[in-house]
Amino acid sequence: MKIRTLLLTMLFAWVGFMLTSCAPIQSSTPPAACTATDLNNKGYTQKVDNFLVLLDASSTMSDALTADTARVGHNKLAYAKQLLLCMNDTIPNISVNGALRVFGPLKGDAGLVLPMGPYAKDSFKNAVLGVTKTGGVTPMGNAIAMAAADLENTTGQTAVIIISDGLNNGKLDPVAATEALKAQYGSRVCIYTVAVGDGGGVDAALMQKIAAAGQCGSATTYQALASADGMANFVIDVFLNTDGDDDGDGVPNSRDKCPNTPKGAPVDKDGCPLDSDGDGVYDYLDQCPNTPKGVVVDYKGCPIAKEKVSVDLYIEFDFDKATIKPQYHNDIKTVADFMNKYPSTVANLEGHTCNIGTDAYNQKLSERRVNAVRSYLMEKFGIAPSRITATGYGESRPIASNDTEEGRKKNRRVTSNIFTETAK
């Protein structure tokens, strides 16, 4: 008889354990955690690019709250879900990626009930409401370790929000797991913990240690979030910058190096307008994006059509002379006018002789002729010396036969071709 009684006692204990290790959340719904606050159009700017919620659904989360008379009899997981629903309603309209991982009854990949992707309020709400059972110990360390893989393809700043009572942890130390996560992602990841439970049903100290290991973020409790103001402050702390964005470019005033950027202009991380193709025209003004590098553009960022303009100089000299004849003064003035109109131009003057005389003498004569023209341009028209080169070639470059007087006359010369490109 005693053996039968003992066996029945053991059977009832085993059934009780099985019912609590994977128990559905009690059917009664606790009061709403808080009333959502509208944070849109309040001058806040977005602080994070991604967020990941780690929700404890272990067996201890099926225990009832005891200290809060308004919520006595409602289990911790049911109320944690109410917190998340209120947070979901309080998050303003921002472009952020979101994910939800449940630990306790769900392990490994199955725990990622909402994979990382563009945040949508309805999708997040459905994922939260889909958590219906508690079970198992609290493998928070494993969940934090798996968060590293959940964030693998993210960029920018990320908030990891851990909601748990902190009790009955698994083998992997959650503080050590947090330190490993920070070692991998550095300042890109901040940890925020929310302790749900009261009396002996919460390890708030552990939750604080996890937040501290995150080096940024904070630790709070479900009681602190159980009001519209409390939840609003939490959402602001996790998701938003509070110093304003006067020009509305998405960069808070404290980091904006280009204040008063026109509304809608794409900006870089410092709040300065982008010039993606580097043509000197900001993207929001550029009507011809992707202009090849080095191409001169107009104020709209479009390539300027160019044409080559030039002027030629040809002066003949008398035999054995380096004096500029008056008939060529207007020709030199034309060159000076051209150079003044196009101040980037340079005149490369070349001096020549016929073949009468020695090579050495003709070399010196060609230099006297070309320097005479150079001096005339500088002294008469103020052309800067740096814009005129003068080279004598002697008799080495004839353009006509030196066997005739007419040919020799053509060879006694100073020439130049000055050119540039200009917009049509």
Protein backbone atom coordinates (compact mmCIF):
# COMPACT_ATOMS: atom_id res chain seq x y z
CA MET A 1 0.00 0.00 0.00
CA LYS A 2 2.85 2.35 0.90
CA ILE A 3 4.58 1.58 -2.39
CA ARG A 4 1.40 2.36 -4.32
CA THR A 5 0.97 5.65 -2.47
CA LEU A 6 4.61 6.54 -3.16
CA LEU A 7 4.24 5.73 -6.86
CA LEU A 8 1.08 7.84 -7.13
CA THR A 9 2.82 10.74 -5.40
CA MET A 10 5.76 10.51 -7.82
CA LEU A 11 3.36 10.30 -10.80
CA PHE A 12 1.44 13.43 -9.74
CA ALA A 13 4.74 15.28 -9.18
CA TRP A 14 6.00 14.31 -12.66
CA VAL A 15 2.72 15.39 -14.29
CA GLY A 16 2.89 18.69 -12.39
CA PHE A 17 6.46 19.26 -13.60
CA MET A 18 5.50 18.51 -17.20
CA LEU A 19 2.55 20.87 -17.04
CA THR A 20 4.68 23.73 -15.69
CA SER A 21 7.75 23.08 -17.87
CA CYS A 22 5.79 23.82 -21.04
CA ALA A 23 2.68 25.55 -19.77
CA PRO A 24 0.52 27.87 -21.79
CA ILE A 25 0.23 31.42 -20.55
CA GLN A 26 -2.84 31.78 -18.34
CA SER A 27 -5.89 32.78 -20.28
CA SER A 28 -6.61 35.97 -18.37
CA THR A 29 -4.95 39.02 -19.86
CA PRO A 30 -3.25 41.43 -17.44
CA PRO A 31 -4.02 45.14 -17.59
CA ALA A 32 -2.21 47.01 -20.35
CA ALA A 33 1.32 47.81 -19.26
CA CYS A 34 0.92 51.44 -20.20
CA THR A 35 -0.73 53.85 -22.58
CA ALA A 36 1.37 54.60 -25.66
CA THR A 37 2.72 58.12 -26.13
CA ASP A 38 2.92 59.68 -29.58
CA LEU A 39 6.60 60.58 -30.08
CA ASN A 40 6.26 61.64 -33.71
CA ASN A 41 7.08 65.23 -34.68
CA LYS A 42 8.67 65.97 -31.32
CA GLY A 43 12.07 66.97 -32.71
CA TYR A 44 13.68 63.61 -31.96
CA THR A 45 16.04 61.92 -34.41
CA GLN A 46 16.70 58.23 -34.91
CA LYS A 47 19.58 56.79 -32.86
CA VAL A 48 19.59 53.12 -33.87
CA ASP A 49 19.41 51.25 -37.15
CA ASN A 50 18.42 47.86 -35.67
CA PHE A 51 16.93 46.40 -32.51
CA LEU A 52 16.73 42.84 -31.23
CA VAL A 53 14.46 41.79 -28.34
CA LEU A 54 15.45 38.72 -26.30
CA LEU A 55 12.31 37.57 -24.47
CA ASP A 56 12.50 35.13 -21.57
CA ALA A 57 9.75 32.49 -21.77
CA SER A 58 11.33 29.99 -19.36
CA SER A 59 9.30 28.12 -16.75
CA THR A 60 9.85 30.75 -14.00
CA MET A 61 8.20 33.34 -16.24
CA SER A 62 4.92 31.47 -15.66
CA ASP A 63 5.06 32.49 -11.98
CA ALA A 64 2.58 35.12 -10.86
CA LEU A 65 3.50 38.64 -9.88
CA THR A 66 2.90 39.16 -6.17
CA ALA A 67 3.96 42.63 -5.04
CA ASP A 68 2.07 44.77 -7.57
CA THR A 69 -1.56 44.67 -6.42
CA ALA A 70 -2.82 45.85 -9.80
CA ARG A 71 -1.26 42.82 -11.43
CA VAL A 72 -1.39 40.15 -8.69
CA GLY A 73 -2.16 36.74 -10.14
CA HIS A 74 -0.92 37.52 -13.65
CA ASN A 75 2.21 35.71 -14.70
CA LYS A 76 5.44 37.45 -15.61
CA LEU A 77 5.49 36.44 -19.27
CA ALA A 78 1.97 37.72 -19.89
CA TYR A 79 2.96 41.05 -18.44
CA ALA A 80 6.29 41.10 -20.33
CA LYS A 81 4.27 40.73 -23.52
CA GLN A 82 2.13 43.70 -22.48
CA LEU A 83 5.31 45.74 -22.05
CA LEU A 84 6.45 44.84 -25.55
CA LEU A 85 3.07 45.69 -27.03
CA CYS A 86 3.17 49.09 -25.35
CA MET A 87 6.75 49.63 -26.56
CA ASN A 88 5.63 48.68 -30.06
CA ASP A 89 2.86 51.29 -29.95
CA THR A 90 5.22 53.96 -28.56
CA ILE A 91 8.02 53.60 -31.12
CA PRO A 92 7.59 56.52 -33.55
CA ASN A 93 7.65 56.25 -37.34
CA ILE A 94 11.32 55.49 -37.95
CA SER A 95 13.06 53.33 -40.54
CA VAL A 96 14.64 50.60 -38.45
CA ASN A 97 15.20 46.83 -38.59
CA GLY A 98 13.74 44.69 -35.82
CA ALA A 99 13.81 41.09 -34.57
CA LEU A 100 12.43 38.99 -31.69
CA ARG A 101 14.15 35.95 -30.15
CA VAL A 102 12.44 33.82 -27.48
CA PHE A 103 14.46 31.64 -25.11
CA GLY A 104 13.27 28.95 -22.73
CA PRO A 105 10.81 26.64 -24.50
CA LEU A 106 12.35 27.38 -27.92
CA LYS A 107 15.96 26.57 -28.70
CA GLY A 108 18.39 27.39 -31.48
CA ASP A 109 16.99 28.72 -34.74
CA ALA A 110 13.44 28.05 -33.55
CA GLY A 111 13.86 30.78 -30.95
CA LEU A 112 14.15 33.48 -33.62
CA VAL A 113 10.41 33.96 -34.02
CA LEU A 114 10.85 37.21 -35.96
CA PRO A 115 14.07 37.34 -38.03
CA MET A 116 15.88 40.63 -38.51
CA GLY A 117 14.16 42.72 -41.17
CA PRO A 118 12.38 46.03 -41.74
CA TYR A 119 10.38 46.83 -38.63
CA ALA A 120 6.60 46.89 -39.00
CA LYS A 121 4.30 47.34 -36.01
CA ASP A 122 1.80 44.66 -37.06
CA SER A 123 4.50 42.04 -37.69
CA PHE A 124 6.16 42.71 -34.35
CA LYS A 125 2.82 42.63 -32.52
CA ASN A 126 1.89 39.29 -34.09
CA ALA A 127 5.27 37.82 -33.19
CA VAL A 128 4.82 38.87 -29.54
CA LEU A 129 1.27 37.53 -29.37
CA GLY A 130 2.50 34.27 -30.92
CA VAL A 131 4.52 33.46 -27.79
CA THR A 132 2.02 31.25 -25.94
CA LYS A 133 4.03 28.81 -23.80
CA THR A 134 6.67 28.84 -21.10
CA GLY A 135 9.12 26.05 -20.42
CA GLY A 136 12.60 24.96 -19.50
CA VAL A 137 15.37 26.75 -17.65
CA THR A 138 16.64 30.22 -18.59
CA PRO A 139 19.35 29.85 -21.26
CA MET A 140 19.89 33.62 -21.39
CA GLY A 141 23.62 33.24 -22.06
CA ASN A 142 22.87 31.05 -25.08
CA ALA A 143 20.32 33.57 -26.35
CA ILE A 144 22.85 36.40 -26.07
CA ALA A 145 25.44 34.27 -27.86
CA MET A 146 22.96 33.56 -30.66
CA ALA A 147 22.22 37.28 -30.89
CA ALA A 148 25.72 37.65 -32.34
CA ALA A 149 24.61 35.57 -35.33
CA ASP A 150 21.24 37.35 -35.52
CA LEU A 151 23.08 40.67 -35.98
CA GLU A 152 25.63 39.36 -38.46
CA ASN A 153 24.24 41.11 -41.55
CA THR A 154 23.31 44.39 -39.86
CA THR A 155 25.04 47.73 -40.22
CA GLY A 156 24.95 50.82 -38.06
CA GLN A 157 23.88 51.06 -34.41
CA THR A 158 21.94 48.25 -32.69
CA ALA A 159 19.99 48.02 -29.44
CA VAL A 160 19.63 44.61 -27.77
CA ILE A 161 16.69 44.58 -25.33
CA ILE A 162 16.60 41.70 -22.83
CA ILE A 163 13.35 41.08 -20.92
CA SER A 164 13.67 38.44 -18.20
CA ASP A 165 13.35 37.65 -14.50
CA GLY A 166 17.00 36.54 -14.52
CA LEU A 167 16.28 33.31 -12.61
CA ASN A 168 17.50 29.72 -13.14
CA ASN A 169 20.10 30.51 -15.76
CA GLY A 170 21.63 27.86 -17.99
CA LYS A 171 25.25 26.80 -18.20
CA LEU A 172 26.55 29.73 -20.28
CA ASP A 173 27.14 32.81 -18.12
CA PRO A 174 25.03 35.66 -19.61
CA VAL A 175 27.52 38.31 -18.44
CA ALA A 176 30.37 36.51 -20.21
CA ALA A 177 28.16 36.10 -23.30
CA THR A 178 27.46 39.86 -23.24
CA GLU A 179 31.18 40.62 -23.03
CA ALA A 180 31.79 38.37 -26.04
CA LEU A 181 29.01 40.13 -27.98
CA LYS A 182 30.57 43.50 -27.20
CA ALA A 183 34.01 42.25 -28.21
CA GLN A 184 32.57 41.32 -31.61
CA TYR A 185 30.48 44.45 -32.28
CA GLY A 186 32.05 47.10 -30.03
CA SER A 187 30.24 50.42 -29.69
CA ARG A 188 27.79 49.44 -32.46
CA VAL A 189 25.76 47.45 -29.89
CA CYS A 190 24.20 48.68 -26.63
CA ILE A 191 22.40 46.44 -24.12
CA TYR A 192 19.16 47.36 -22.35
CA THR A 193 17.72 45.03 -19.69
CA VAL A 194 14.20 44.97 -18.24
CA ALA A 195 13.75 42.91 -15.08
CA VAL A 196 10.25 41.42 -14.82
CA GLY A 197 9.34 40.04 -11.40
CA ASP A 198 9.04 41.06 -7.76
CA GLY A 199 9.91 39.71 -4.34
CA GLY A 200 12.08 36.62 -4.72
CA GLY A 201 10.89 36.13 -8.28
CA VAL A 202 13.57 38.26 -9.96
CA ASP A 203 17.35 38.57 -10.04
CA ALA A 204 17.59 42.30 -10.73
CA ALA A 205 21.27 42.32 -9.79
CA LEU A 206 22.11 39.94 -12.66
CA MET A 207 20.14 42.07 -15.12
CA GLN A 208 22.13 45.11 -13.98
CA LYS A 209 25.43 43.26 -14.44
CA ILE A 210 24.44 42.32 -18.02
CA ALA A 211 23.62 45.95 -18.85
CA ALA A 212 26.89 47.08 -17.28
CA ALA A 213 28.83 44.56 -19.39
CA GLY A 214 27.25 46.19 -22.43
CA GLN A 215 29.10 49.44 -21.54
CA CYS A 216 26.27 51.49 -23.01
CA GLY A 217 22.54 51.11 -22.56
CA SER A 218 20.80 50.76 -19.20
CA ALA A 219 19.02 48.47 -16.73
CA THR A 220 15.42 49.04 -15.66
CA THR A 221 12.43 47.17 -14.25
CA TYR A 222 8.91 46.44 -15.40
CA GLN A 223 7.56 48.77 -12.70
CA ALA A 224 9.54 51.71 -14.15
CA LEU A 225 7.94 51.14 -17.56
CA ALA A 226 4.41 50.70 -16.24
CA SER A 227 3.27 54.19 -17.23
CA ALA A 228 3.02 56.26 -20.38
CA ASP A 229 5.90 58.49 -19.28
CA GLY A 230 8.03 55.55 -18.16
CA MET A 231 7.67 53.72 -21.47
CA ALA A 232 8.12 56.94 -23.48
CA ASN A 233 11.39 57.63 -21.64
CA PHE A 234 12.54 54.06 -22.31
CA VAL A 235 11.76 54.28 -26.03
CA ILE A 236 13.53 57.64 -26.25
CA ASP A 237 16.56 56.22 -24.42
CA VAL A 238 16.79 53.16 -26.70
CA PHE A 239 15.72 54.45 -30.10
CA LEU A 240 16.06 58.25 -30.29
CA ASN A 241 18.37 61.24 -30.00
CA THR A 242 17.03 64.04 -27.87
CA ASP A 243 19.02 67.09 -28.97
CA GLY A 244 16.80 67.95 -31.95
CA ASP A 245 17.31 68.15 -35.69
CA ASP A 246 16.50 71.68 -36.76
CA ASP A 247 17.08 71.16 -40.48
CA GLY A 248 15.34 67.77 -40.58
CA ASP A 249 18.20 65.93 -42.30
CA GLY A 250 18.24 63.02 -39.82
CA VAL A 251 21.46 64.16 -38.12
CA PRO A 252 21.06 65.59 -34.59
CA ASN A 253 22.16 69.16 -34.05
CA SER A 254 25.09 68.14 -31.86
CA ARG A 255 26.66 66.18 -34.75
CA ASP A 256 25.46 68.29 -37.68
CA LYS A 257 28.47 69.97 -39.32
CA CYS A 258 26.27 71.50 -42.03
CA PRO A 259 23.24 73.06 -40.31
CA ASN A 260 20.42 74.50 -42.39
CA THR A 261 20.74 71.84 -45.09
CA PRO A 262 17.74 72.14 -47.45
CA LYS A 263 14.94 69.76 -46.57
CA GLY A 264 15.12 66.46 -48.44
CA ALA A 265 18.78 66.82 -49.44
CA PRO A 266 20.71 63.53 -49.07
CA VAL A 267 23.43 64.00 -46.45
CA ASP A 268 26.41 62.10 -45.07
CA LYS A 269 26.91 61.06 -41.45
CA ASP A 270 27.96 64.62 -40.57
CA GLY A 271 24.79 66.16 -42.02
CA CYS A 272 26.56 67.63 -45.06
CA PRO A 273 25.00 67.40 -48.56
CA LEU A 274 26.32 64.54 -50.68
CA ASP A 275 28.18 65.02 -53.97
CA SER A 276 28.34 61.39 -55.07
CA ASP A 277 30.03 61.95 -58.43
CA GLY A 278 32.46 64.56 -57.10
CA ASP A 279 31.67 67.17 -59.74
CA GLY A 280 31.23 69.99 -57.22
CA VAL A 281 27.42 70.01 -57.46
CA TYR A 282 25.45 68.55 -54.53
CA ASP A 283 23.24 65.54 -55.30
CA TYR A 284 20.03 67.43 -54.53
CA LEU A 285 20.96 70.00 -57.22
CA ASP A 286 22.65 67.61 -59.65
CA GLN A 287 20.52 67.02 -62.74
CA CYS A 288 23.23 64.86 -64.35
CA PRO A 289 24.35 62.33 -61.70
CA ASN A 290 27.29 59.97 -62.26
CA THR A 291 29.27 62.50 -64.34
CA PRO A 292 32.72 60.98 -65.08
CA LYS A 293 35.48 62.32 -62.86
CA GLY A 294 37.28 65.38 -64.20
CA VAL A 295 34.51 66.47 -66.57
CA VAL A 296 33.73 70.17 -66.24
CA VAL A 297 30.06 70.74 -65.42
CA ASP A 298 27.64 73.64 -65.23
CA TYR A 299 25.68 74.71 -62.15
CA LYS A 300 23.21 71.88 -62.78
CA GLY A 301 25.98 69.26 -62.67
CA CYS A 302 25.75 68.57 -66.41
CA PRO A 303 28.85 68.38 -68.68
CA ILE A 304 29.68 71.61 -70.46
CA ALA A 305 30.18 71.26 -74.23
CA LYS A 306 33.61 72.59 -75.18
CA GLU A 307 35.37 73.77 -78.29
CA LYS A 308 39.00 74.50 -79.06
CA VAL A 309 39.90 78.14 -79.68
CA SER A 310 43.32 79.30 -80.83
CA VAL A 311 45.34 82.11 -82.34
CA ASP A 312 48.47 81.90 -84.50
CA LEU A 313 51.43 84.26 -84.62
CA TYR A 314 53.75 84.52 -87.63
CA ILE A 315 56.32 87.31 -87.89
CA GLU A 316 59.03 87.61 -90.55
CA PHE A 317 62.31 89.45 -90.00
CA ASP A 318 64.74 91.22 -92.31
CA PHE A 319 68.06 89.57 -93.01
CA ASP A 320 70.34 89.53 -89.96
CA LYS A 321 67.81 91.60 -87.95
CA ALA A 322 65.86 91.02 -84.70
CA THR A 323 63.72 94.13 -84.94
CA ILE A 324 59.94 93.68 -85.07
CA LYS A 325 58.60 95.47 -88.15
CA PRO A 326 55.58 97.78 -87.50
CA GLN A 327 53.39 95.77 -89.83
CA TYR A 328 53.32 92.97 -87.23
CA HIS A 329 52.38 95.09 -84.19
CA ASN A 330 48.65 94.41 -84.65
CA ASP A 331 49.34 90.67 -84.97
CA ILE A 332 51.09 90.69 -81.61
CA LYS A 333 48.24 92.72 -80.09
CA THR A 334 45.79 90.05 -81.30
CA VAL A 335 47.82 87.44 -79.44
CA ALA A 336 47.89 89.59 -76.28
CA ASP A 337 44.12 90.14 -76.43
CA PHE A 338 43.57 86.40 -76.76
CA MET A 339 45.81 85.65 -73.78
CA ASN A 340 44.05 88.27 -71.67
CA LYS A 341 40.68 86.78 -72.56
CA TYR A 342 41.84 83.27 -71.66
CA PRO A 343 44.15 83.77 -68.68
CA SER A 344 45.10 80.07 -68.45
CA THR A 345 46.81 80.11 -71.87
CA VAL A 346 50.57 80.03 -72.43
CA ALA A 347 52.44 81.26 -75.51
CA ASN A 348 55.30 79.05 -76.64
CA LEU A 349 57.33 81.29 -78.99
CA GLU A 350 59.74 79.73 -81.50
CA GLY A 351 62.49 81.72 -83.25
CA HIS A 352 64.19 80.71 -86.57
CA THR A 353 66.71 81.92 -89.21
CA CYS A 354 67.69 81.11 -92.76
CA ASN A 355 70.94 79.23 -93.45
CA ILE A 356 73.19 82.19 -94.24
CA GLY A 357 75.84 82.40 -91.53
CA THR A 358 77.32 79.91 -89.10
CA ASP A 359 75.18 77.61 -86.99
CA ALA A 360 76.32 79.32 -83.79
CA TYR A 361 75.59 82.80 -85.09
CA ASN A 362 72.14 81.78 -86.37
CA GLN A 363 71.33 80.16 -83.02
CA LYS A 364 72.02 83.45 -81.23
CA LEU A 365 70.09 85.40 -83.87
CA SER A 366 67.02 83.16 -83.48
CA GLU A 367 67.14 83.71 -79.73
CA ARG A 368 67.33 87.51 -80.14
CA ARG A 369 64.30 87.44 -82.45
CA VAL A 370 62.13 85.32 -80.18
CA ASN A 371 63.09 87.30 -77.06
CA ALA A 372 62.22 90.53 -78.88
CA VAL A 373 58.65 89.28 -79.35
CA ARG A 374 58.49 88.02 -75.76
CA SER A 375 59.60 91.41 -74.41
CA TYR A 376 57.06 93.20 -76.59
CA LEU A 377 54.22 91.08 -75.17
CA MET A 378 55.34 91.69 -71.60
CA GLU A 379 56.20 95.39 -71.82
CA LYS A 380 53.51 96.57 -74.21
CA PHE A 381 50.58 94.43 -73.04
CA GLY A 382 51.50 93.30 -69.52
CA ILE A 383 51.52 89.55 -70.20
CA ALA A 384 53.17 87.78 -67.24
CA PRO A 385 56.65 86.36 -67.96
CA SER A 386 55.54 82.97 -66.59
CA ARG A 387 53.02 82.70 -69.44
CA ILE A 388 55.56 83.08 -72.26
CA THR A 389 58.30 80.65 -73.19
CA ALA A 390 60.89 81.59 -75.85
CA THR A 391 63.03 79.04 -77.68
CA GLY A 392 65.48 79.68 -80.51
CA TYR A 393 66.09 76.93 -83.08
CA GLY A 394 68.62 78.66 -85.35
CA GLU A 395 68.48 77.37 -88.92
CA SER A 396 67.54 73.81 -87.90
CA ARG A 397 63.81 73.98 -88.74
CA PRO A 398 63.23 75.61 -92.13
CA ILE A 399 59.70 75.72 -93.57
CA ALA A 400 60.86 76.63 -97.10
CA SER A 401 63.88 76.08 -99.33
CA ASN A 402 66.95 78.11 -98.43
CA ASP A 403 68.02 77.96 -102.10
CA THR A 404 65.85 80.98 -103.00
CA GLU A 405 65.51 84.45 -101.52
CA GLU A 406 61.75 83.90 -101.15
CA GLY A 407 62.36 80.69 -99.19
CA ARG A 408 65.00 82.27 -96.96
CA LYS A 409 62.60 85.16 -96.22
CA LYS A 410 59.98 82.68 -94.90
CA ASN A 411 62.55 80.98 -92.72
CA ARG A 412 63.50 84.24 -90.92
CA ARG A 413 60.55 84.09 -88.51
CA VAL A 414 59.01 83.85 -85.01
CA THR A 415 55.89 81.70 -84.69
CA SER A 416 53.46 80.47 -82.04
CA ASN A 417 50.15 78.67 -81.72
CA ILE A 418 48.19 79.55 -78.55
CA PHE A 419 45.05 77.51 -77.82
CA THR A 420 42.61 76.51 -75.13
CA GLU A 421 39.19 74.88 -74.66
CA THR A 422 36.12 76.87 -73.77
CA ALA A 423 32.41 76.29 -73.38
CA LYS A 424 30.40 76.56 -76.57
